[in-house]
């Protein structure tokens, strides 16, 4: 989870080093960004699997639905 291109690139690098692991970069739009849709596309271009409006959107439901994780609760 990150809000910069560098964060997305970190996940890409991890994928190269540990290809046996499943990696998903989740982008979060910083509150100060004015051109939100443009910034979201920028993060996706650099490897974000999904981009959220804020970190509060990273819920258990999101993780289960989008990442296929099992809900243990």
PDB file of N, CA and C in Angstrom, residues 20-67:
ATOM      1  N   UNK A  20       7.914 -16.243  -6.792  1.00  0.00           N
ATOM      2  CA  UNK A  20       7.035 -17.294  -6.262  1.00  0.00           C
ATOM      3  C   UNK A  20       5.957 -16.730  -5.340  1.00  0.00           C
ATOM      4  N   UNK A  21       6.116 -15.492  -4.884  1.00  0.00           N
ATOM      5  CA  UNK A  21       5.129 -14.840  -4.025  1.00  0.00           C
ATOM      6  C   UNK A  21       4.097 -14.102  -4.871  1.00  0.00           C
ATOM      7  N   UNK A  22       2.910 -13.953  -4.325  1.00  0.00           N
ATOM      8  CA  UNK A  22       1.868 -13.170  -4.994  1.00  0.00           C
ATOM      9  C   UNK A  22       1.916 -11.752  -4.442  1.00  0.00           C
ATOM     10  N   UNK A  23       2.148 -10.779  -5.314  1.00  0.00           N
ATOM     11  CA  UNK A  23       2.286  -9.380  -4.924  1.00  0.00           C
ATOM     12  C   UNK A  23       1.192  -8.547  -5.579  1.00  0.00           C
ATOM     13  N   UNK A  24       0.650  -7.601  -4.835  1.00  0.00           N
ATOM     14  CA  UNK A  24      -0.329  -6.650  -5.377  1.00  0.00           C
ATOM     15  C   UNK A  24      -0.023  -5.279  -4.792  1.00  0.00           C
ATOM     16  N   UNK A  25       0.256  -4.338  -5.649  1.00  0.00           N
ATOM     17  CA  UNK A  25       0.466  -2.959  -5.213  1.00  0.00           C
ATOM     18  C   UNK A  25      -0.889  -2.260  -5.161  1.00  0.00           C
ATOM     19  N   UNK A  26      -1.204  -1.700  -4.018  1.00  0.00           N
ATOM     20  CA  UNK A  26      -2.446  -0.954  -3.839  1.00  0.00           C
ATOM     21  C   UNK A  26      -2.071   0.513  -3.663  1.00  0.00           C
ATOM     22  N   UNK A  27      -2.539   1.340  -4.578  1.00  0.00           N
ATOM     23  CA  UNK A  27      -2.286   2.774  -4.486  1.00  0.00           C
ATOM     24  C   UNK A  27      -3.362   3.458  -3.669  1.00  0.00           C
ATOM     25  N   UNK A  28      -2.962   4.508  -2.979  1.00  0.00           N
ATOM     26  CA  UNK A  28      -3.893   5.336  -2.213  1.00  0.00           C
ATOM     27  C   UNK A  28      -3.660   6.777  -2.631  1.00  0.00           C
ATOM     28  N   UNK A  29      -4.730   7.473  -2.977  1.00  0.00           N
ATOM     29  CA  UNK A  29      -4.592   8.868  -3.394  1.00  0.00           C
ATOM     30  C   UNK A  29      -4.312   9.757  -2.183  1.00  0.00           C
ATOM     31  N   UNK A  30      -3.234  10.527  -2.234  1.00  0.00           N
ATOM     32  CA  UNK A  30      -2.957  11.448  -1.135  1.00  0.00           C
ATOM     33  C   UNK A  30      -4.021  12.550  -1.095  1.00  0.00           C
ATOM     34  N   UNK A  31      -4.334  13.062   0.086  1.00  0.00           N
ATOM     35  CA  UNK A  31      -5.392  14.074   0.190  1.00  0.00           C
ATOM     36  C   UNK A  31      -5.079  15.375  -0.548  1.00  0.00           C
ATOM     37  N   UNK A  32      -3.815  15.693  -0.761  1.00  0.00           N
ATOM     38  CA  UNK A  32      -3.443  16.954  -1.399  1.00  0.00           C
ATOM     39  C   UNK A  32      -3.506  16.922  -2.925  1.00  0.00           C
ATOM     40  N   UNK A  33      -3.705  15.751  -3.515  1.00  0.00           N
ATOM     41  CA  UNK A  33      -3.712  15.635  -4.975  1.00  0.00           C
ATOM     42  C   UNK A  33      -4.971  16.290  -5.534  1.00  0.00           C
ATOM     43  N   UNK A  34      -4.776  17.184  -6.499  1.00  0.00           N
ATOM     44  CA  UNK A  34      -5.908  17.892  -7.092  1.00  0.00           C
ATOM     45  C   UNK A  34      -6.496  17.154  -8.288  1.00  0.00           C
ATOM     46  N   UNK A  35      -5.675  16.566  -9.107  1.00  0.00           N
ATOM     47  CA  UNK A  35      -6.140  15.842 -10.300  1.00  0.00           C
ATOM     48  C   UNK A  35      -6.151  14.349  -9.971  1.00  0.00           C
ATOM     49  N   UNK A  36      -7.158  13.956  -9.222  1.00  0.00           N
ATOM     50  CA  UNK A  36      -7.190  12.625  -8.628  1.00  0.00           C
ATOM     51  C   UNK A  36      -7.239  11.502  -9.662  1.00  0.00           C
ATOM     52  N   UNK A  37      -8.067  11.653 -10.684  1.00  0.00           N
ATOM     53  CA  UNK A  37      -8.169  10.596 -11.685  1.00  0.00           C
ATOM     54  C   UNK A  37      -6.856  10.441 -12.451  1.00  0.00           C
ATOM     55  N   UNK A  38      -6.227  11.551 -12.760  1.00  0.00           N
ATOM     56  CA  UNK A  38      -4.934  11.523 -13.447  1.00  0.00           C
ATOM     57  C   UNK A  38      -3.878  10.838 -12.585  1.00  0.00           C
ATOM     58  N   UNK A  39      -3.856  11.177 -11.304  1.00  0.00           N
ATOM     59  CA  UNK A  39      -2.874  10.590 -10.398  1.00  0.00           C
ATOM     60  C   UNK A  39      -3.126   9.094 -10.242  1.00  0.00           C
ATOM     61  N   UNK A  40      -4.392   8.695 -10.169  1.00  0.00           N
ATOM     62  CA  UNK A  40      -4.725   7.277 -10.068  1.00  0.00           C
ATOM     63  C   UNK A  40      -4.221   6.530 -11.301  1.00  0.00           C
ATOM     64  N   UNK A  41      -4.429   7.093 -12.479  1.00  0.00           N
ATOM     65  CA  UNK A  41      -3.933   6.462 -13.708  1.00  0.00           C
ATOM     66  C   UNK A  41      -2.408   6.375 -13.713  1.00  0.00           C
ATOM     67  N   UNK A  42      -1.767   7.384 -13.149  1.00  0.00           N
ATOM     68  CA  UNK A  42      -0.313   7.404 -13.051  1.00  0.00           C
ATOM     69  C   UNK A  42       0.172   6.241 -12.169  1.00  0.00           C
ATOM     70  N   UNK A  43      -0.503   6.031 -11.037  1.00  0.00           N
ATOM     71  CA  UNK A  43      -0.130   4.915 -10.166  1.00  0.00           C
ATOM     72  C   UNK A  43      -0.377   3.570 -10.846  1.00  0.00           C
ATOM     73  N   UNK A  44      -1.484   3.455 -11.556  1.00  0.00           N
ATOM     74  CA  UNK A  44      -1.784   2.217 -12.283  1.00  0.00           C
ATOM     75  C   UNK A  44      -0.735   1.956 -13.359  1.00  0.00           C
ATOM     76  N   UNK A  45      -0.357   2.989 -14.070  1.00  0.00           N
ATOM     77  CA  UNK A  45       0.680   2.865 -15.106  1.00  0.00           C
ATOM     78  C   UNK A  45       1.989   2.333 -14.518  1.00  0.00           C
ATOM     79  N   UNK A  46       2.246   2.676 -13.278  1.00  0.00           N
ATOM     80  CA  UNK A  46       3.492   2.264 -12.629  1.00  0.00           C
ATOM     81  C   UNK A  46       3.328   1.036 -11.746  1.00  0.00           C
ATOM     82  N   UNK A  47       2.208   0.324 -11.906  1.00  0.00           N
ATOM     83  CA  UNK A  47       2.093  -0.978 -11.272  1.00  0.00           C
ATOM     84  C   UNK A  47       1.008  -1.173 -10.243  1.00  0.00           C
ATOM     85  N   UNK A  48       0.217  -0.160  -9.951  1.00  0.00           N
ATOM     86  CA  UNK A  48      -0.852  -0.348  -8.966  1.00  0.00           C
ATOM     87  C   UNK A  48      -1.908  -1.306  -9.511  1.00  0.00           C
ATOM     88  N   UNK A  49      -2.284  -2.266  -8.707  1.00  0.00           N
ATOM     89  CA  UNK A  49      -3.354  -3.203  -9.051  1.00  0.00           C
ATOM     90  C   UNK A  49      -4.696  -2.500  -8.942  1.00  0.00           C
ATOM     91  N   UNK A  50      -4.861  -1.721  -7.892  1.00  0.00           N
ATOM     92  CA  UNK A  50      -6.054  -0.910  -7.638  1.00  0.00           C
ATOM     93  C   UNK A  50      -5.596   0.378  -6.983  1.00  0.00           C
ATOM     94  N   UNK A  51      -6.413   1.419  -7.101  1.00  0.00           N
ATOM     95  CA  UNK A  51      -6.142   2.684  -6.427  1.00  0.00           C
ATOM     96  C   UNK A  51      -7.378   3.062  -5.619  1.00  0.00           C
ATOM     97  N   UNK A  52      -7.145   3.356  -4.353  1.00  0.00           N
ATOM     98  CA  UNK A  52      -8.223   3.716  -3.436  1.00  0.00           C
ATOM     99  C   UNK A  52      -8.228   5.217  -3.185  1.00  0.00           C
ATOM    100  N   UNK A  53      -9.395   5.754  -2.866  1.00  0.00           N
ATOM    101  CA  UNK A  53      -9.519   7.181  -2.568  1.00  0.00           C
ATOM    102  C   UNK A  53      -8.823   7.568  -1.279  1.00  0.00           C
ATOM    103  N   UNK A  54      -8.804   6.656  -0.323  1.00  0.00           N
ATOM    104  CA  UNK A  54      -8.150   6.919   0.958  1.00  0.00           C
ATOM    105  C   UNK A  54      -7.846   5.587   1.626  1.00  0.00           C
ATOM    106  N   UNK A  55      -7.015   5.627   2.636  1.00  0.00           N
ATOM    107  CA  UNK A  55      -6.588   4.386   3.284  1.00  0.00           C
ATOM    108  C   UNK A  55      -7.742   3.711   4.032  1.00  0.00           C
ATOM    109  N   UNK A  56      -8.771   4.478   4.416  1.00  0.00           N
ATOM    110  CA  UNK A  56      -9.926   3.876   5.092  1.00  0.00           C
ATOM    111  C   UNK A  56     -10.688   2.919   4.176  1.00  0.00           C
ATOM    112  N   UNK A  57     -10.484   3.050   2.870  1.00  0.00           N
ATOM    113  CA  UNK A  57     -11.145   2.146   1.917  1.00  0.00           C
ATOM    114  C   UNK A  57     -10.486   0.768   1.868  1.00  0.00           C
ATOM    115  N   UNK A  58      -9.342   0.624   2.513  1.00  0.00           N
ATOM    116  CA  UNK A  58      -8.662  -0.673   2.559  1.00  0.00           C
ATOM    117  C   UNK A  58      -9.261  -1.487   3.699  1.00  0.00           C
ATOM    118  N   UNK A  59     -10.420  -2.027   3.433  1.00  0.00           N
ATOM    119  CA  UNK A  59     -11.188  -2.775   4.436  1.00  0.00           C
ATOM    120  C   UNK A  59     -11.017  -4.275   4.226  1.00  0.00           C
ATOM    121  N   UNK A  60     -11.465  -5.019   5.192  1.00  0.00           N
ATOM    122  CA  UNK A  60     -11.467  -6.476   5.054  1.00  0.00           C
ATOM    123  C   UNK A  60     -12.280  -6.882   3.834  1.00  0.00           C
ATOM    124  N   UNK A  61     -13.395  -6.223   3.621  1.00  0.00           N
ATOM    125  CA  UNK A  61     -14.249  -6.539   2.477  1.00  0.00           C
ATOM    126  C   UNK A  61     -13.500  -6.302   1.162  1.00  0.00           C
ATOM    127  N   UNK A  62     -12.766  -5.201   1.081  1.00  0.00           N
ATOM    128  CA  UNK A  62     -11.974  -4.921  -0.122  1.00  0.00           C
ATOM    129  C   UNK A  62     -10.942  -6.023  -0.349  1.00  0.00           C
ATOM    130  N   UNK A  63     -10.235  -6.389   0.710  1.00  0.00           N
ATOM    131  CA  UNK A  63      -9.192  -7.409   0.591  1.00  0.00           C
ATOM    132  C   UNK A  63      -9.774  -8.737   0.135  1.00  0.00           C
ATOM    133  N   UNK A  64     -10.894  -9.131   0.713  1.00  0.00           N
ATOM    134  CA  UNK A  64     -11.531 -10.394   0.333  1.00  0.00           C
ATOM    135  C   UNK A  64     -12.021 -10.336  -1.112  1.00  0.00           C
ATOM    136  N   UNK A  65     -12.698  -9.233  -1.466  1.00  0.00           N
ATOM    137  CA  UNK A  65     -13.283  -9.105  -2.804  1.00  0.00           C
ATOM    138  C   UNK A  65     -12.211  -8.950  -3.885  1.00  0.00           C
ATOM    139  N   UNK A  66     -11.267  -8.075  -3.691  1.00  0.00           N
ATOM    140  CA  UNK A  66     -10.322  -7.729  -4.744  1.00  0.00           C
ATOM    141  C   UNK A  66      -9.075  -8.600  -4.776  1.00  0.00           C
ATOM    142  N   UNK A  67      -8.672  -9.100  -3.626  1.00  0.00           N
ATOM    143  CA  UNK A  67      -7.428  -9.857  -3.571  1.00  0.00           C
ATOM    144  C   UNK A  67      -7.660 -11.356  -3.358  1.00  0.00           C
TER     145      UNK A  67
END
